[in-house]
Each structure stands twice: as C-alpha cells, then as structure tokens.
Short mmCIF file of C-alpha atoms in Angstrom, two decimals:
data_model
loop_
_atom_site.label_atom_id
_atom_site.label_comp_id
_atom_site.label_asym_id
_atom_site.label_seq_id
_atom_site.Cartn_x
_atom_site.Cartn_y
_atom_site.Cartn_z
CA MET F 238 0.04 0.00 -0.01
CA GLY F 239 1.10 3.42 -0.85
CA VAL F 240 1.57 6.29 1.34
CA ALA F 241 -1.40 8.13 -0.10
CA ASP F 242 -3.77 5.33 0.63
CA PHE F 243 -2.82 5.61 4.24
CA GLY F 244 -3.73 9.23 4.25
CA GLY F 245 -7.06 8.47 2.65
CA GLU F 246 -8.04 5.76 5.07
CA ALA F 247 -7.24 7.98 7.99
CA LYS F 248 -9.48 10.69 6.67
CA ARG F 249 -12.30 8.33 5.98
CA GLU F 250 -11.92 7.04 9.52
CA ARG F 251 -12.04 10.33 10.81
CA ARG F 252 -15.14 11.41 9.05
CA GLY F 253 -16.97 8.05 9.57
CA GLY F 254 -16.43 8.32 13.23
CA THR F 255 -18.10 11.66 13.78
CA ARG F 256 -21.73 12.04 14.73
CA GLN F 257 -22.57 13.60 11.36
CA ARG F 258 -22.41 10.27 9.68
CA LYS F 259 -26.09 9.81 8.99
CA LYS F 260 -26.46 13.16 7.45
CA MET F 261 -23.68 12.55 5.00
CA ARG F 262 -25.00 9.40 3.59
CA ARG F 263 -27.26 10.40 0.76
CA LEU F 264 -28.04 7.32 -1.38
CA ARG F 265 -30.67 8.85 -3.72
CA TYR F 266 -29.58 12.14 -5.10
CA ARG F 267 -31.92 13.83 -7.51
CA LEU F 268 -30.87 16.81 -9.67
CA ASP F 269 -33.44 18.85 -11.16
CA MET F 270 -32.70 18.69 -14.89
CA THR F 271 -35.49 20.92 -15.98
CA PRO F 272 -33.63 24.26 -16.48
CA LEU F 273 -30.88 22.49 -18.26
CA VAL F 274 -33.14 20.87 -20.57
CA ASP F 275 -34.92 24.05 -21.12
CA ILE F 276 -31.83 25.83 -22.12
CA ALA F 277 -30.66 22.95 -24.35
CA PHE F 278 -33.97 22.88 -26.14
CA LEU F 279 -33.88 26.62 -26.62
CA LEU F 280 -30.47 26.60 -28.09
CA LEU F 281 -31.34 23.57 -30.22
CA THR F 282 -34.37 25.39 -31.75
CA PHE F 283 -32.23 28.43 -32.36
CA PHE F 284 -29.53 26.63 -34.16
CA MET F 285 -31.87 24.49 -36.06
CA LEU F 286 -33.83 27.46 -37.22
CA THR F 287 -30.91 29.77 -38.12
CA THR F 288 -28.94 26.85 -40.13
CA THR F 289 -29.14 26.91 -43.67
CA LEU F 290 -28.19 23.58 -44.98
CA ILE F 291 -28.43 24.50 -48.78
CA THR F 292 -25.16 26.14 -49.75
CA PRO F 293 -25.38 27.81 -53.13
CA GLN F 294 -24.34 25.85 -56.00
CA VAL F 295 -22.26 26.77 -58.96
CA MET F 296 -22.28 26.54 -62.69
CA GLU F 297 -18.74 26.25 -64.11
CA MET F 298 -17.72 28.37 -66.98
CA THR F 299 -14.63 28.34 -69.18
CA ILE F 300 -13.88 30.98 -71.63
CA PRO F 301 -11.01 31.03 -74.29
CA PRO F 302 -8.07 32.93 -73.12
CA GLU F 303 -7.57 34.97 -75.97
CA ARG F 304 -10.04 36.86 -78.27
CA THR F 305 -8.79 35.44 -81.45
CA GLN F 306 -10.49 34.51 -84.61
CA VAL F 307 -10.87 30.95 -84.81
CA GLU F 308 -11.62 29.36 -88.23
CA VAL F 309 -14.59 27.13 -87.96
CA ARG F 310 -16.57 25.39 -90.57
CA GLU F 311 -19.92 27.21 -90.90
CA SER F 312 -21.83 23.95 -91.20
CA GLU F 313 -20.63 22.92 -87.84
CA LEU F 314 -21.64 26.02 -86.06
CA LEU F 315 -24.82 26.45 -83.98
CA THR F 316 -25.47 30.09 -83.13
CA LEU F 317 -27.76 30.80 -80.33
CA ARG F 318 -28.86 34.49 -79.82
CA ILE F 319 -30.84 35.85 -76.97
CA ARG F 320 -32.72 38.94 -77.85
CA HIS F 321 -33.16 41.80 -75.41
CA ASP F 322 -36.70 40.62 -74.59
CA GLY F 323 -35.31 37.13 -73.72
CA LYS F 324 -36.35 35.35 -76.91
CA VAL F 325 -33.99 32.78 -78.13
CA PHE F 326 -33.05 32.32 -81.78
CA TYR F 327 -31.00 29.63 -83.33
CA SER F 328 -29.30 29.31 -86.53
CA LEU F 329 -27.23 26.48 -88.04
CA GLY F 330 -24.39 27.62 -90.11
CA GLN F 331 -25.38 30.54 -92.34
CA ASP F 332 -29.17 29.70 -92.21
CA ALA F 333 -31.49 32.44 -91.24
CA PRO F 334 -32.15 32.68 -87.46
CA GLN F 335 -35.40 31.12 -86.26
CA PRO F 336 -37.10 31.50 -82.93
CA ILE F 337 -37.15 28.56 -80.67
CA GLU F 338 -38.75 27.84 -77.47
CA LEU F 339 -36.65 26.74 -74.31
CA LYS F 340 -38.23 23.43 -74.18
CA ASP F 341 -37.39 22.64 -77.61
CA LEU F 342 -33.72 24.07 -77.34
CA ARG F 343 -32.85 20.90 -75.49
CA THR F 344 -34.00 18.57 -78.16
CA LEU F 345 -32.35 20.82 -80.81
CA ALA F 346 -28.92 20.60 -78.97
CA VAL F 347 -28.98 16.83 -78.70
CA ARG F 348 -30.28 16.33 -82.27
CA GLU F 349 -27.52 18.61 -83.87
CA ASN F 350 -24.72 17.38 -81.74
CA VAL F 351 -25.65 13.74 -82.49
CA ARG F 352 -26.17 14.53 -86.19
CA LEU F 353 -22.70 16.11 -86.57
CA LYS F 354 -21.02 13.57 -84.28
CA ASN F 355 -19.41 15.79 -81.73
CA ARG F 356 -18.03 18.30 -84.13
CA LEU F 357 -20.73 20.74 -83.46
CA ILE F 358 -19.59 24.15 -81.92
CA THR F 359 -22.26 26.09 -79.98
CA LEU F 360 -21.89 29.73 -79.87
CA LEU F 361 -24.00 31.77 -77.49
CA LYS F 362 -24.60 35.45 -78.03
CA ALA F 363 -26.58 37.33 -75.59
CA SER F 364 -27.86 40.92 -75.99
CA PRO F 365 -26.40 43.23 -73.38
CA ASN F 366 -29.83 44.29 -72.31
CA VAL F 367 -31.28 40.88 -71.50
CA PRO F 368 -31.49 40.00 -67.69
CA TYR F 369 -28.62 37.95 -66.53
CA GLY F 370 -30.98 35.19 -65.12
CA ARG F 371 -32.22 34.50 -68.72
CA VAL F 372 -28.72 33.78 -69.94
CA ILE F 373 -28.21 31.32 -66.98
CA THR F 374 -31.66 29.64 -67.84
CA VAL F 375 -30.33 28.99 -71.38
CA LEU F 376 -26.90 27.84 -70.11
CA ASP F 377 -28.72 25.50 -67.84
CA VAL F 378 -30.80 24.03 -70.65
CA LEU F 379 -27.70 23.38 -72.57
CA ASN F 380 -26.04 21.83 -69.60
CA GLN F 381 -28.96 19.64 -69.11
CA ALA F 382 -28.67 18.53 -72.85
CA GLU F 383 -25.13 17.37 -72.13
CA LEU F 384 -26.16 14.29 -70.32
CA GLU F 385 -28.18 13.00 -73.16
CA ILE F 386 -25.67 13.97 -75.80
CA THR F 387 -22.95 12.14 -73.77
CA GLU F 388 -24.98 9.08 -73.66
CA ARG F 389 -26.08 9.16 -77.26
CA LEU F 390 -22.53 9.70 -78.52
CA ALA F 391 -21.27 6.89 -76.22
CA GLN F 392 -23.70 4.56 -77.94
CA GLU F 393 -21.93 5.43 -81.19
CA GLY F 394 -18.54 4.98 -79.51
CA LEU F 395 -17.69 8.54 -79.27
CA LYS F 396 -16.29 10.43 -76.36
CA ARG F 397 -18.15 13.71 -75.73
CA GLU F 398 -16.03 16.83 -76.00
CA ARG F 399 -17.87 19.90 -75.45
CA ARG F 400 -17.29 22.91 -77.75
CA PHE F 401 -19.03 25.88 -76.46
CA ALA F 402 -18.26 29.61 -76.42
CA ILE F 403 -19.81 32.75 -75.45
CA ALA F 404 -19.38 35.78 -77.73
CA PRO F 405 -20.55 39.27 -77.60
CA MET F 406 -23.53 40.24 -79.67
CA THR F 407 -22.58 42.33 -82.55
CA GLU F 408 -24.89 45.08 -84.23
CA GLN F 409 -25.19 42.71 -87.20
CA ASP F 410 -26.53 40.01 -84.93
CA GLU F 411 -29.03 42.35 -83.39
CA GLN F 412 -30.33 43.50 -86.71
CA GLU F 413 -30.73 39.91 -88.07
CA ILE F 414 -33.13 38.93 -85.14
CA ALA F 415 -34.72 42.34 -84.63
CA GLN F 416 -37.57 41.75 -87.09
CA LEU F 417 -38.38 38.25 -86.11
CA MET W 253 -53.62 -13.19 -0.15
CA PRO W 254 -54.81 -10.58 -2.62
CA LYS W 255 -52.28 -8.36 -4.17
CA LEU W 256 -52.37 -4.99 -2.87
CA LYS W 257 -52.95 -2.62 -5.72
CA LYS W 258 -50.37 0.17 -5.78
CA ARG W 259 -51.90 3.45 -6.26
CA ARG W 260 -49.93 5.71 -8.54
CA LEU W 261 -50.04 9.15 -7.63
CA GLY W 262 -47.52 10.31 -10.21
CA PHE W 263 -45.04 8.94 -12.35
CA VAL W 264 -41.37 9.61 -13.22
CA LEU W 265 -40.41 9.59 -16.88
CA ASP W 266 -36.90 8.70 -17.65
CA MET W 267 -35.69 11.83 -19.51
CA THR W 268 -32.17 10.63 -20.02
CA PRO W 269 -32.48 9.39 -23.66
CA LEU W 270 -34.36 12.48 -24.68
CA VAL W 271 -31.61 14.78 -23.18
CA ASP W 272 -28.98 12.70 -24.81
CA ILE W 273 -30.48 13.06 -28.23
CA THR W 274 -31.25 16.82 -27.66
CA PHE W 275 -27.56 17.44 -26.70
CA LEU W 276 -26.31 15.42 -29.69
CA LEU W 277 -28.55 17.47 -32.11
CA LEU W 278 -27.52 20.67 -30.28
CA THR W 279 -23.86 19.88 -30.71
CA PHE W 280 -24.42 18.96 -34.42
CA PHE W 281 -26.16 22.14 -35.04
CA MET W 282 -23.69 24.28 -33.16
CA LEU W 283 -20.73 22.78 -34.94
CA THR W 284 -22.20 22.98 -38.39
CA ALA W 285 -23.50 26.46 -37.98
CA LYS W 286 -21.80 28.96 -40.24
CA PHE W 287 -22.16 32.46 -39.22
CA LYS W 288 -22.48 35.47 -41.56
CA SER W 289 -18.99 36.56 -42.66
CA GLU W 290 -17.77 40.03 -42.09
CA ALA W 291 -18.03 40.80 -45.67
CA GLU W 292 -21.63 39.69 -45.87
CA SER W 293 -22.72 41.89 -42.86
CA GLN W 294 -21.18 44.87 -44.57
CA GLN W 295 -23.38 44.26 -47.50
CA ARG W 296 -26.28 46.67 -48.33
CA PHE W 297 -27.89 44.55 -50.88
CA THR W 298 -29.53 41.08 -51.33
CA ILE W 299 -28.84 39.09 -54.33
CA VAL W 300 -31.62 37.34 -56.06
CA ARG W 301 -29.70 34.41 -57.59
CA PRO W 302 -30.69 32.91 -61.01
CA GLN W 303 -32.15 29.37 -60.62
CA ALA W 304 -30.56 26.36 -62.27
CA THR W 305 -31.25 22.77 -62.23
CA ALA W 306 -29.99 20.98 -59.04
CA ASP W 307 -26.28 20.30 -59.43
CA THR W 308 -23.78 18.60 -57.18
CA SER W 309 -21.11 21.13 -57.58
CA ARG W 310 -20.89 23.56 -54.70
CA LEU W 311 -19.28 26.84 -54.01
CA PRO W 312 -15.81 26.10 -52.74
CA ASP W 313 -15.27 27.68 -49.29
CA LYS W 314 -11.49 28.21 -49.54
CA ASP W 315 -9.40 30.65 -51.44
CA LEU W 316 -12.46 32.18 -53.26
CA ALA W 317 -12.72 35.62 -54.72
CA ILE W 318 -16.36 36.58 -55.14
CA ILE W 319 -17.40 39.32 -57.53
CA LYS W 320 -20.92 40.28 -56.77
CA ILE W 321 -23.05 42.22 -59.02
CA GLY W 322 -25.82 43.62 -56.74
CA ILE W 323 -28.63 46.14 -56.84
CA ASP W 324 -28.39 48.43 -53.86
CA THR W 325 -31.62 48.12 -51.90
CA ILE W 326 -31.66 51.89 -50.94
CA ALA W 327 -30.18 53.72 -53.89
CA GLY W 328 -31.27 51.21 -56.56
CA ASP W 329 -28.04 51.31 -58.46
CA THR W 330 -26.06 48.40 -59.85
CA SER W 331 -22.45 47.86 -58.96
CA TYR W 332 -19.71 45.34 -58.72
CA TYR W 333 -18.54 44.17 -55.33
CA TYR W 334 -15.32 42.46 -54.63
CA GLU W 335 -14.56 40.30 -51.69
CA MET W 336 -12.15 37.36 -50.84
CA THR W 337 -12.70 34.49 -48.41
CA ASN W 338 -8.97 34.32 -47.38
CA GLU W 339 -8.35 37.04 -44.94
CA ALA W 340 -4.54 36.87 -45.23
CA ASP W 341 -4.69 37.18 -49.03
CA TRP W 342 -7.15 39.90 -48.96
CA ALA W 343 -4.79 41.86 -46.65
CA ARG W 344 -2.00 41.42 -49.15
CA VAL W 345 -4.15 42.49 -52.06
CA VAL W 346 -5.28 45.51 -50.21
CA ALA W 347 -1.67 46.35 -49.35
CA ALA W 348 -0.59 45.85 -52.88
CA THR W 349 -3.31 48.16 -54.36
CA GLU W 350 -2.58 51.29 -52.51
CA GLN W 351 -3.98 53.68 -55.03
CA LEU W 352 -7.36 52.23 -54.44
CA GLN W 353 -7.14 53.31 -50.85
CA ILE W 354 -9.40 50.49 -49.37
CA PRO W 355 -9.52 50.80 -45.67
CA PRO W 356 -8.04 47.51 -44.13
CA THR W 357 -11.25 46.79 -42.19
CA VAL W 358 -13.37 46.72 -45.23
CA ARG W 359 -13.99 43.10 -46.39
CA GLN W 360 -16.36 43.83 -49.30
CA VAL W 361 -15.40 46.71 -51.54
CA LYS W 362 -17.68 48.50 -54.10
CA VAL W 363 -15.77 48.83 -57.28
CA GLY W 364 -15.75 49.87 -60.92
CA LEU W 365 -14.51 48.05 -63.81
CA SER W 366 -10.97 49.51 -63.85
CA GLU W 367 -10.55 48.77 -60.01
CA LEU W 368 -11.97 45.37 -60.47
CA ASP W 369 -9.25 44.80 -63.11
CA GLU W 370 -6.57 45.89 -60.70
CA LEU W 371 -7.96 43.85 -57.86
CA ILE W 372 -8.20 40.62 -59.93
CA ARG W 373 -4.73 40.99 -61.24
CA ARG W 374 -3.34 41.63 -57.77
CA THR W 375 -5.39 38.52 -56.56
CA ARG W 376 -3.84 36.43 -59.36
CA ILE W 377 -0.30 37.68 -58.30
CA VAL W 378 -0.92 37.16 -54.56
CA LYS W 379 -2.38 33.59 -54.99
CA PRO W 380 -2.80 32.21 -58.52
CA THR W 381 -4.90 29.35 -57.32
CA THR W 382 -7.67 31.56 -56.11
CA ARG W 383 -11.03 30.71 -57.71
CA PHE W 384 -13.36 33.22 -58.98
CA ALA W 385 -17.03 33.26 -58.70
CA ILE W 386 -19.63 35.44 -60.09
CA ASP W 387 -22.50 35.99 -57.83
CA ALA W 388 -24.84 38.25 -59.76
CA ASP W 389 -28.50 39.23 -59.37
CA GLN W 390 -30.64 37.75 -62.06
CA ARG W 391 -32.29 41.06 -62.80
CA VAL W 392 -28.95 42.87 -63.81
CA ARG W 393 -28.41 43.39 -67.44
CA TYR W 394 -26.22 40.93 -69.12
CA LYS W 395 -23.80 43.66 -70.05
CA TRP W 396 -22.52 43.77 -66.48
CA VAL W 397 -21.57 40.09 -66.68
CA GLU W 398 -20.14 40.37 -70.13
CA ASP W 399 -17.75 43.26 -69.21
CA LEU W 400 -16.88 41.28 -66.04
CA MET W 401 -16.05 38.20 -68.04
CA GLU W 402 -13.81 40.34 -70.35
CA VAL W 403 -11.93 41.65 -67.38
CA LEU W 404 -11.45 38.15 -66.24
CA ARG W 405 -10.27 37.05 -69.55
CA GLN W 406 -7.75 39.76 -69.75
CA ASN W 407 -6.35 38.65 -66.50
CA ARG W 408 -6.17 35.06 -67.63
CA ALA W 409 -8.79 33.73 -65.27
CA THR W 410 -10.68 31.76 -67.77
CA VAL W 411 -12.26 29.38 -65.43
CA PHE W 412 -14.77 30.74 -63.03
CA ASN W 413 -18.21 29.83 -61.53
CA PHE W 414 -21.60 31.31 -61.76
CA VAL W 415 -23.41 31.13 -58.39
CA THR W 416 -26.87 29.93 -58.77
CA ASP W 417 -29.66 28.62 -56.55
CA ARG W 418 -31.33 25.33 -56.92
CA ARG W 419 -34.46 25.27 -58.81
CA PRO W 420 -37.32 23.47 -57.33
CA PRO W 421 -37.76 20.25 -59.56
CA GLU W 422 -41.50 20.93 -60.09
CA GLN W 423 -40.72 24.22 -61.54
CA PRO W 424 -39.54 23.97 -65.18
CA PRO W 425 -37.73 26.74 -66.82
CA MET W 426 -39.94 29.21 -68.73
#
C-alpha cells in the first residue's frame, strides 16, 4: 500500500467516526434537470432554425483565354442568340435565325450534336440588355442536354468533347433577329 | 392473499435518452452553424440568384474571390462588389493596391471595372490558385456580366463559376 492510501483511510475514518455520519450518507440524489433541458432545447431550436443547410451551387464556365478569330466550318456552327426581350433564336451555319422555345432547345442541341457527331460548336450570343437570369436559364438548358448528348454519342462509340463559347453580340446579330 | 394494488399518484419519466438526443443534435447544429461573414454583414444589398437545375457542384469555401453584381436596396443602383474569403490574401491584395485606398477593415469593396481589373490582377499575383465566382443578381443586365468576363479574360482567369440557386424540381424553366 502506498503512502497516499494511508492518508485517505485515515481521513475516512475520521469522518466516519463523527456524529454527522447519518446526514452525509445520501443514497438517492436527484438533480432537477428541468432548467438544463429548457436551455438545451432553446439553443437547439435556435441553431436549427438559423442553419441553412443548402449552400449555393455553382455553374462552371470556361472562356477562351484570347479573343482570337478561330476558323470554324460554318456547317458545324450552331449560333444561339438571346434577344433583349429574352427570346432565343438559333441558326445553323449561315441559315437565317429562327425563334425557338426553351423546351425545344434541349431537343435541338441533342439532335444537332448527335447528327454532327461531336463536331458541333455552340456559340451563345446574348444581348447586353437581356436580364442575366435569362442567360443562366439558357446555359442551364444546354447543360441539361449534355447528359443526353454524352449518352447518345457513347452509344456510337464517341467520347463527348464539349465545344462551347460565349461571344458578344454584334450589331449585325441584333439586326438579324430584330424583325423576327 | 390478494395483491395490494399500488396506487400511482404520479409517475417519473426517464428523460435521459431525450436529453442525450437533444444534446447530440444541439452539438451537431452548433458545430455546423456557419455565421455570416464580415463581408456579408457589410453588404447593403441582397442578391436574387438565378435558378438552375440541381447540381452537385458547390461553391468552394477556401481561397475564393467573389465578384458580386448587386442592386443596392436603398439607392437602387447596380455595382460590382469584390470580396475574398481568405483574409490573409485579402490583406495582401489591399496592401498591394494602395492607389485604390481600401481601408483595411473593409471586407467587401464596391468597385468599378478598372478597380476590378486591378484587384483581380493583384489577386492572381498574390495567389494564382484563387478561384473566381460571379454572384450576380438575376435582374441585372447581361452587359455587367459580359464586361466582367472580359476583365477576367484579360487577367487569364478563364475558369470561373456562376453562383446559382437550386431550382425546385416541379418548376420547369420558362
């Protein structure tokens, strides 16, 4: 036995021997937990209500580093133009622009990409006056089409490589779609 | 001998499991709580983000430079706002762009295109791995975004993110 134990025993003996022994022996000890639980629930409610579990998501965008003229075959070019009022027009190659609804845009993107077997270049031109939200909506539709394009091309044994660019809208573009 | 029926005057419910779970949840929510950053609390506008289909890519929370295009709630004017999540980098960018005279306590700075150009360039020098995010209000004219993309391009920051909100699945794009 160690020295410390001797000390402890002596102490216990001293306390046990006194007349206060009966008062010290508390077998059932009950702590009122109510205030603790109250506070815990209060804090829990606060943190639960103030927490936002949804963090904003992102849409990744890549732009070419240089503004250079790239020679592309007209037949492999799909131009999408968004007019100032939000209407979308598409033109294949040098065809005249035609209006298109958003719900058909996805079908068009899939169809043309599959038809040209991955060589299609999509060019998006948005009017400076169109609300930014509209551009994102169109981009979102194109992103949604990607899934199907990848799958359809994979069936033909091709690996999808996305060719997409955003270009500023020129006055000529504006004029072309102004009357439609 | 018939059993003596014990009359129950009251009953004691064992609260221990309840309290256990409560504290567990409390700890979880306390630890996951993310408080408003200093930059956000200095902000005088709210951004109505454009909606996009649910995506798994999330905004990175480290080394991010956010360029906000917001509409001031009081004055109603549109402007660019620049902020960085990394405080040390931000301090270095502020120190390097003396001519802009940004007070060191300011976390979010209202800027024009030329200042933005300077800030983005400095950011690229201080930490080239910084990622850029464009957090624009869906109501702003696209020109604001187009000009910004041009500035990013000039500074060779050709990969960036558009911050969007999740569109509820039952609501198709119009």
